[in-house]
Amino acid sequence: MAKHGVGIAGLGLIAQSHAIAAQSRPEVVDLVAVCDANQEVAEAFAQKYGCRAYTDYNQMIADPDISVVDLILPHFLHKQAALAVLDAGKNLLLEKPVAPNYPDSLEIYRRAREAGVHFMVAENTRYIAAYQAVARLLEEGAIGDVIHVRTQLRSNEKEHLATPGNWRTKFDLGGGLVLDTGAHSFYLIAWLLGEIASLRAVGRKLFPLDNEIEDTAEVTGLLKSGAHFSCTFTSVSEAPHSERLELYGTNGVILMDQAAEPVVKLFSGALDYAGTNIAEVPAALDGWHPGGWHFESVQREVTDFIDSLAEDRPPLIDSRDCVYAIGVVDAAYRSIRSDESRIDLTDLKREDI
Ligand SMILES: NC(=O)c1ccc[n+]([C@@H]2O[C@H](COP(=O)([O-])OP(=O)(O)OC[C@H]3O[C@@H](n4cnc5c(N)ncnc54)[C@H](O)[C@@H]3O)[C@@H](O)[C@H]2O)c1
């Protein structure tokens, strides 16, 4: 089988994990080139990984040795870069969020389907061992029917948010906490529990930085199953980037927290004070290990994309759920911008994507 040539565009923090993952499959792919608008960054990265450097992603996409393009770009570039890859008929791995709004996300997804290429949204949530353990517990009926779910994502983006001109500080450049983190939480809910029926959202700027972005938000509402959900996000916490999930069912409760030890615990009734440690989630590797949670799940995500391409099978992730998540993000912003009004999502359906 001929090997695929990979080109990575956008060489921020997470790009190292993508490159390491690509180089971990030498029998299937070669990392041919990397691209960053910052020439120094592109050249240093290319030297480290032994590949070509580009500063213009259109030139990299046109490279005849490249058949797989991995886009890790600022959100405002997702649509134009993704469509350029698809127009060139090349396979595409696209970092979350698909695009800053639902219509553009839908367009990218449908164009990828029409182009017949191998396409995946890089949503690392699907590859985090703790969430995979939770999915298995739900499938086994460990807590019965879920009636209430809470997610929390906390990070410290104060430096980005205080940097004038940084794309994360402006809505028209794809900034926005609900977009950046809601893409993860709404994907998680769609994957584990299904669609959302309605929501209300609150967005606040709690930290006095000179930008237009909400730094703290809460999105609450009902799932189509009837369960209640609440997703909270903050980008001004004095803690490392970390995540929490609480699932309350008719027969039990699952508490998962990246900052806890154990990471996942199952409770089965009002007198089950000790709970059960879900030991398959190794804390040192994938739990409260400040870098590991993200970097390792991102590597697993990229290798699944490569393996699924080589094996001609769908990847583990259903990218429709990532598009759906952006439909929910749009609705949350509609609520925030209309005095926290209730938004009905009955008509937003994954099957229509
Ligand atoms: N799944 C995760 O956990 C995770 C974590 C971090 C970032 N991301 C996603 O990765 C993407 C990038 O985010 P980031 O934090 O790395 O951003 P960043 O701003 O830190 O890095 C983006 C890089 O792209 C480069 N760039 C900007 N314009 C370019 C252009 N026209 N052509 C080529 N390169 C260009 C910049 O110079 C920079 O090096 C976003 O979609 C983000 O949501 C995902």
Coordinates of C-alpha atoms and ligand atoms in Angstrom, one line a residue:
M1 CA 0.0 0.0 0.0
A2 CA 1.3 3.5 -0.9
K3 CA 2.0 5.6 2.1
H4 CA 0.1 8.9 2.7
G5 CA 2.0 12.1 3.0
V6 CA 0.8 14.3 5.8
G7 CA 1.0 18.1 6.1
I8 CA 0.2 19.9 9.3
A9 CA -0.9 23.6 9.3
G10 CA -0.9 25.7 12.5
L11 CA 1.9 24.9 14.8
G12 CA 0.6 26.0 18.2
L13 CA 0.8 24.0 21.4
I14 CA -1.2 21.0 20.4
A15 CA 0.6 20.5 17.0
Q16 CA 3.5 18.6 18.8
S17 CA 1.0 15.9 19.7
H18 CA -0.3 15.7 16.2
A19 CA 3.2 15.4 14.8
I20 CA 4.3 12.8 17.3
A21 CA 1.2 10.7 16.5
A22 CA 1.8 11.0 12.7
Q23 CA 5.4 9.8 13.2
S24 CA 4.2 6.9 15.3
R25 CA 2.7 5.3 12.2
P26 CA 5.7 5.2 9.8
E27 CA 4.3 2.2 8.0
V28 CA 1.2 4.1 6.9
V29 CA 2.1 7.8 6.8
D30 CA 5.1 10.2 6.3
L31 CA 5.1 13.6 7.9
V32 CA 6.0 15.5 4.7
A33 CA 5.6 19.2 5.7
V34 CA 4.4 21.6 8.3
C35 CA 3.1 25.1 7.8
D36 CA 2.8 28.2 10.0
A37 CA 2.4 31.8 9.1
N38 CA 5.3 32.5 11.5
Q39 CA 8.3 31.4 9.4
E40 CA 10.6 30.9 12.4
V41 CA 8.1 28.6 14.0
A42 CA 7.6 26.7 10.8
E43 CA 11.3 26.2 10.2
A44 CA 12.1 25.2 13.8
F45 CA 9.2 22.7 13.7
A46 CA 10.3 21.3 10.3
Q47 CA 13.8 20.9 11.5
K48 CA 12.7 19.0 14.6
Y49 CA 10.5 16.6 12.7
G50 CA 12.7 16.3 9.6
C51 CA 10.2 17.7 7.0
R52 CA 9.5 20.7 4.7
A53 CA 8.4 24.1 6.0
Y54 CA 5.7 26.2 4.4
T55 CA 4.3 29.6 5.5
D56 CA 1.3 29.5 3.2
Y57 CA -1.2 26.6 3.8
N58 CA -2.5 26.9 0.2
Q59 CA 1.0 26.0 -1.1
M60 CA 1.3 23.2 1.4
I61 CA -2.1 21.8 0.3
A62 CA -0.9 21.9 -3.3
D63 CA 2.2 19.9 -2.5
P64 CA 1.8 16.7 -4.6
D65 CA 3.4 14.6 -1.9
I66 CA 0.7 15.4 0.5
S67 CA -2.6 13.5 0.5
V68 CA -3.6 14.2 4.2
V69 CA -3.9 17.7 5.6
D70 CA -4.2 18.2 9.4
L71 CA -5.5 21.7 10.2
I72 CA -4.8 23.2 13.7
L73 CA -5.5 26.8 12.9
P74 CA -7.2 29.7 14.6
H75 CA -11.0 29.3 14.4
F76 CA -11.6 32.1 11.8
L77 CA -9.5 30.2 9.3
H78 CA -11.2 26.8 9.7
K79 CA -13.7 27.2 6.9
Q80 CA -11.5 28.7 4.2
A81 CA -8.6 26.3 4.9
A82 CA -10.9 23.2 5.2
L83 CA -12.7 24.0 1.9
A84 CA -9.3 24.5 0.2
V85 CA -8.3 21.0 1.3
L86 CA -11.6 19.5 0.2
D87 CA -11.5 21.3 -3.2
A88 CA -8.0 19.7 -3.7
G89 CA -9.6 16.3 -3.0
K90 CA -7.3 15.6 -0.1
N91 CA -8.1 13.8 3.2
L92 CA -8.8 16.1 6.1
L93 CA -8.3 16.1 9.9
L94 CA -9.8 19.3 11.3
E95 CA -9.3 20.5 14.9
K96 CA -12.4 21.3 16.8
P97 CA -14.5 23.5 16.7
V98 CA -15.5 22.5 13.1
A99 CA -16.1 26.3 12.4
P100 CA -17.2 29.3 14.5
N101 CA -20.9 28.8 13.5
Y102 CA -23.3 26.1 12.6
P103 CA -24.0 26.9 8.9
D104 CA -20.2 26.9 8.1
S105 CA -19.7 23.7 10.1
L106 CA -22.5 22.1 8.2
E107 CA -21.1 23.2 4.9
I108 CA -17.6 21.8 5.7
Y109 CA -19.1 18.4 6.8
R110 CA -21.3 18.1 3.7
R111 CA -18.5 19.2 1.3
A112 CA -16.3 16.5 2.9
R113 CA -19.0 13.9 2.4
E114 CA -19.5 15.0 -1.3
A115 CA -15.7 15.0 -1.9
G116 CA -15.6 11.4 -0.7
V117 CA -12.4 11.9 1.3
H118 CA -11.5 10.6 4.7
F119 CA -12.6 13.3 7.1
M120 CA -12.6 13.7 10.8
V121 CA -13.1 16.5 13.3
A122 CA -10.3 16.2 15.9
E123 CA -12.3 16.1 19.1
N124 CA -10.0 14.6 21.7
T125 CA -12.9 14.1 24.2
R126 CA -13.8 10.9 22.5
Y127 CA -10.3 9.5 23.2
I128 CA -10.0 10.4 26.9
A129 CA -9.9 7.1 28.9
A130 CA -12.0 8.5 31.7
Y131 CA -14.9 9.4 29.3
Q132 CA -14.5 6.0 27.6
A133 CA -14.9 4.3 31.0
V134 CA -18.0 6.5 31.7
A135 CA -19.5 5.5 28.3
R136 CA -19.0 1.8 29.2
L137 CA -20.6 2.2 32.6
L138 CA -23.6 3.9 31.0
E139 CA -23.9 1.2 28.4
E140 CA -23.9 -1.4 31.2
G141 CA -26.7 0.4 32.9
A142 CA -24.5 1.1 36.0
I143 CA -26.6 4.1 37.1
G144 CA -29.9 3.4 35.3
D145 CA -31.4 6.3 33.4
V146 CA -29.6 9.6 33.6
I147 CA -31.8 12.3 34.9
H148 CA -29.3 15.1 35.5
V149 CA -25.8 15.8 34.0
R150 CA -23.3 18.5 34.8
T151 CA -20.0 19.3 33.0
Q152 CA -17.3 21.7 33.9
L153 CA -14.3 22.9 31.9
R154 CA -11.8 25.2 33.7
S155 CA -8.7 26.7 32.3
N156 CA -6.5 29.8 32.6
E157 CA -6.5 31.8 29.3
K158 CA -5.8 35.1 31.0
E159 CA -2.5 35.6 29.1
H160 CA -4.2 35.1 25.7
L161 CA -7.2 37.2 26.7
A162 CA -4.9 40.0 27.8
T163 CA -2.9 40.0 24.5
P164 CA -4.3 42.7 22.1
G165 CA -4.9 41.2 18.6
N166 CA -4.9 37.6 19.8
W167 CA -7.6 35.9 17.8
R168 CA -9.1 34.5 21.0
T169 CA -10.0 38.0 22.1
K170 CA -12.4 38.8 19.3
F171 CA -15.7 37.2 18.3
D172 CA -15.2 37.8 14.6
L173 CA -11.9 35.9 14.7
G174 CA -13.6 32.9 16.3
G175 CA -12.9 33.8 19.9
G176 CA -15.5 33.0 22.6
L177 CA -15.4 30.6 25.6
V178 CA -18.7 28.9 24.8
L179 CA -17.4 28.1 21.3
D180 CA -14.0 26.9 22.4
T181 CA -15.1 24.8 25.3
G182 CA -18.8 24.2 24.5
A183 CA -17.6 22.3 21.4
H184 CA -16.2 19.7 23.8
S185 CA -19.0 19.6 26.3
F186 CA -21.9 19.6 23.8
Y187 CA -20.1 16.9 21.8
L188 CA -19.7 14.8 25.0
I189 CA -23.4 15.2 25.8
A190 CA -24.4 14.3 22.2
W191 CA -22.1 11.2 22.3
L192 CA -23.1 9.9 25.8
L193 CA -26.7 11.1 26.2
G194 CA -28.2 12.3 22.9
E195 CA -29.7 15.5 21.7
I196 CA -30.7 18.7 23.5
A197 CA -34.3 19.9 23.6
S198 CA -33.9 23.5 24.9
L199 CA -31.4 25.7 26.7
R200 CA -30.7 29.0 28.4
A201 CA -27.2 30.5 28.6
V202 CA -25.5 33.1 30.7
G203 CA -22.1 34.6 29.7
R204 CA -20.1 36.9 31.9
K205 CA -16.9 38.7 31.9
L206 CA -15.6 38.3 35.5
F207 CA -12.0 39.3 34.9
P208 CA -11.3 42.9 34.0
L209 CA -9.4 42.4 30.7
D210 CA -9.7 44.6 27.7
N211 CA -11.5 42.3 25.3
E212 CA -15.1 41.4 24.2
I213 CA -15.1 37.7 25.2
E214 CA -17.0 36.1 28.0
D215 CA -14.6 34.4 30.4
T216 CA -17.2 32.5 32.4
A217 CA -20.5 30.9 31.1
E218 CA -23.2 28.5 32.0
V219 CA -25.5 26.7 29.6
T220 CA -28.5 24.8 31.1
G221 CA -31.6 23.1 29.8
L222 CA -33.2 19.8 29.0
L223 CA -32.1 16.9 26.9
K224 CA -34.6 15.2 24.5
S225 CA -34.5 12.3 27.0
G226 CA -36.0 14.6 29.6
A227 CA -32.8 14.8 31.6
H228 CA -31.7 18.2 32.9
F229 CA -28.2 19.4 32.0
S230 CA -25.8 22.1 33.1
C231 CA -22.5 23.0 31.5
T232 CA -20.2 25.5 33.2
F233 CA -17.1 27.0 31.7
T234 CA -14.4 29.4 32.9
S235 CA -11.2 30.5 31.3
V236 CA -10.0 32.6 34.2
S237 CA -9.5 29.9 36.9
E238 CA -6.2 29.7 38.8
A239 CA -6.0 25.9 38.1
P240 CA -4.5 24.0 35.2
H241 CA -6.9 23.2 32.3
S242 CA -9.1 20.4 33.7
E243 CA -12.5 18.8 33.3
R244 CA -15.4 17.4 35.4
L245 CA -18.4 15.3 34.6
E246 CA -21.2 14.4 37.0
L247 CA -24.0 12.0 36.0
Y248 CA -27.0 11.4 38.2
G249 CA -29.1 8.3 37.3
T250 CA -32.1 6.5 38.7
N251 CA -29.8 3.9 40.3
G252 CA -26.5 5.6 40.9
V253 CA -24.1 8.4 40.3
I254 CA -20.8 8.7 38.4
L255 CA -18.4 11.5 39.4
M256 CA -15.4 12.1 37.1
D257 CA -12.9 14.8 37.8
Q258 CA -9.5 15.1 36.1
A259 CA -8.2 16.8 39.3
A260 CA -9.4 14.0 41.6
E261 CA -7.9 10.7 42.7
P262 CA -9.5 8.4 41.6
V263 CA -10.5 10.1 38.5
V264 CA -13.8 8.2 38.1
K265 CA -16.0 6.9 40.9
L266 CA -19.3 5.1 40.9
F267 CA -21.9 5.4 43.7
S268 CA -24.8 3.0 44.0
G269 CA -27.2 4.3 46.5
A270 CA -27.6 6.7 49.4
L271 CA -25.6 4.5 51.8
D272 CA -22.7 3.8 49.4
Y273 CA -20.4 6.3 51.0
A274 CA -17.2 4.5 49.8
G275 CA -18.2 4.3 46.2
T276 CA -16.3 2.2 43.7
N277 CA -13.1 3.3 42.2
I278 CA -13.1 2.8 38.4
A279 CA -9.6 1.6 38.3
E280 CA -9.2 1.2 34.6
V281 CA -8.6 5.0 34.4
P282 CA -5.0 5.5 35.4
A283 CA -4.6 8.7 37.3
A284 CA -0.9 9.1 36.6
L285 CA -1.3 8.7 32.8
D286 CA -4.7 10.2 32.1
G287 CA -6.0 11.8 35.1
W288 CA -4.4 14.6 37.2
H289 CA -1.3 14.6 35.1
P290 CA -1.4 18.2 33.9
G291 CA -0.2 17.5 30.3
G292 CA -1.2 13.9 29.9
W293 CA -4.9 14.2 29.7
H294 CA -4.8 16.3 26.6
F295 CA -1.7 15.4 24.9
E296 CA -2.2 11.6 25.1
S297 CA -5.9 11.8 24.1
V298 CA -4.9 14.0 21.1
Q299 CA -2.3 11.5 20.1
R300 CA -4.9 8.7 20.3
E301 CA -7.3 10.8 18.2
V302 CA -4.7 11.4 15.4
T303 CA -3.6 7.7 15.3
D304 CA -7.3 6.6 15.1
F305 CA -7.7 9.0 12.1
I306 CA -4.5 7.5 10.5
D307 CA -5.4 3.9 11.3
S308 CA -9.0 4.3 10.1
L309 CA -7.7 5.8 6.8
A310 CA -5.3 2.9 6.3
E311 CA -7.9 0.3 7.3
D312 CA -10.6 2.0 5.2
R313 CA -13.1 2.2 8.2
P314 CA -14.8 5.1 9.9
P315 CA -12.9 6.6 12.9
L316 CA -14.2 6.1 16.4
I317 CA -15.6 9.6 16.4
D318 CA -18.8 10.5 14.5
S319 CA -18.0 14.0 13.2
R320 CA -21.7 14.7 12.8
D321 CA -21.8 15.0 16.6
C322 CA -19.1 17.7 16.4
V323 CA -21.2 19.7 13.9
Y324 CA -24.2 19.2 16.1
A325 CA -22.2 20.6 19.0
I326 CA -21.7 23.8 17.1
G327 CA -25.5 24.0 16.5
V328 CA -25.8 24.0 20.3
V329 CA -23.0 26.7 20.6
D330 CA -25.0 28.9 18.2
A331 CA -28.1 28.5 20.3
A332 CA -26.2 29.3 23.5
Y333 CA -24.9 32.6 22.0
R334 CA -28.5 33.4 20.8
S335 CA -29.6 33.0 24.4
I336 CA -26.7 35.0 25.9
R337 CA -27.4 37.8 23.4
S338 CA -31.2 37.9 24.0
D339 CA -31.2 38.4 27.7
E340 CA -30.7 34.7 28.5
S341 CA -34.0 33.7 26.8
R342 CA -35.0 30.0 26.4
I343 CA -34.0 28.6 23.0
D344 CA -35.9 25.7 21.6
L345 CA -33.7 23.1 19.9
T346 CA -36.4 20.5 18.9
D347 CA -35.5 21.0 15.2
L348 CA -31.7 20.6 15.6
K349 CA -31.2 16.9 14.8
R350 CA -28.0 14.9 14.1
E351 CA -29.8 12.9 11.5
D352 CA -30.3 16.1 9.4
I353 CA -26.6 16.9 9.3
Ligands
LIG1 N1 -8.5 19.5 21.5 C1 -7.8 20.3 22.2 O1 -7.7 20.0 23.4 C2 -7.2 21.6 21.7 C3 -6.2 22.2 22.5 C4 -5.7 23.4 21.9 C5 -6.1 23.9 20.7 N2 -7.1 23.2 20.0 C6 -7.6 23.7 18.7 O2 -6.5 23.9 17.8 C7 -6.7 25.0 17.0 C8 -5.5 26.0 17.1 O3 -5.5 26.5 18.5 P1 -4.2 26.9 19.2 O4 -4.5 27.1 20.6 O5 -3.0 26.0 18.8 O6 -4.0 28.4 18.5 P2 -2.6 29.2 18.6 O7 -3.0 30.6 18.3 O8 -1.9 28.9 19.8 O9 -1.8 28.6 17.4 C9 -2.2 28.7 16.1 C10 -1.0 28.7 15.1 O10 -1.4 28.9 13.8 C11 -0.6 29.9 13.2 N3 -1.3 30.6 12.1 C12 -2.1 31.6 12.2 N4 -2.5 32.0 11.0 C13 -2.0 31.1 10.1 C14 -2.1 31.0 8.7 N5 -2.8 31.8 8.0 N6 -1.4 30.0 8.1 C15 -0.6 29.2 8.8 N7 -0.5 29.3 10.2 C16 -1.2 30.2 10.8 C17 -0.1 30.8 14.3 O11 1.1 31.4 13.9 C18 0.1 29.8 15.4 O12 1.4 29.2 15.5 C19 -8.0 25.6 17.4 O13 -9.0 25.0 16.5 C20 -8.2 25.1 18.8 O14 -9.6 25.0 19.2 C21 -7.6 22.1 20.5

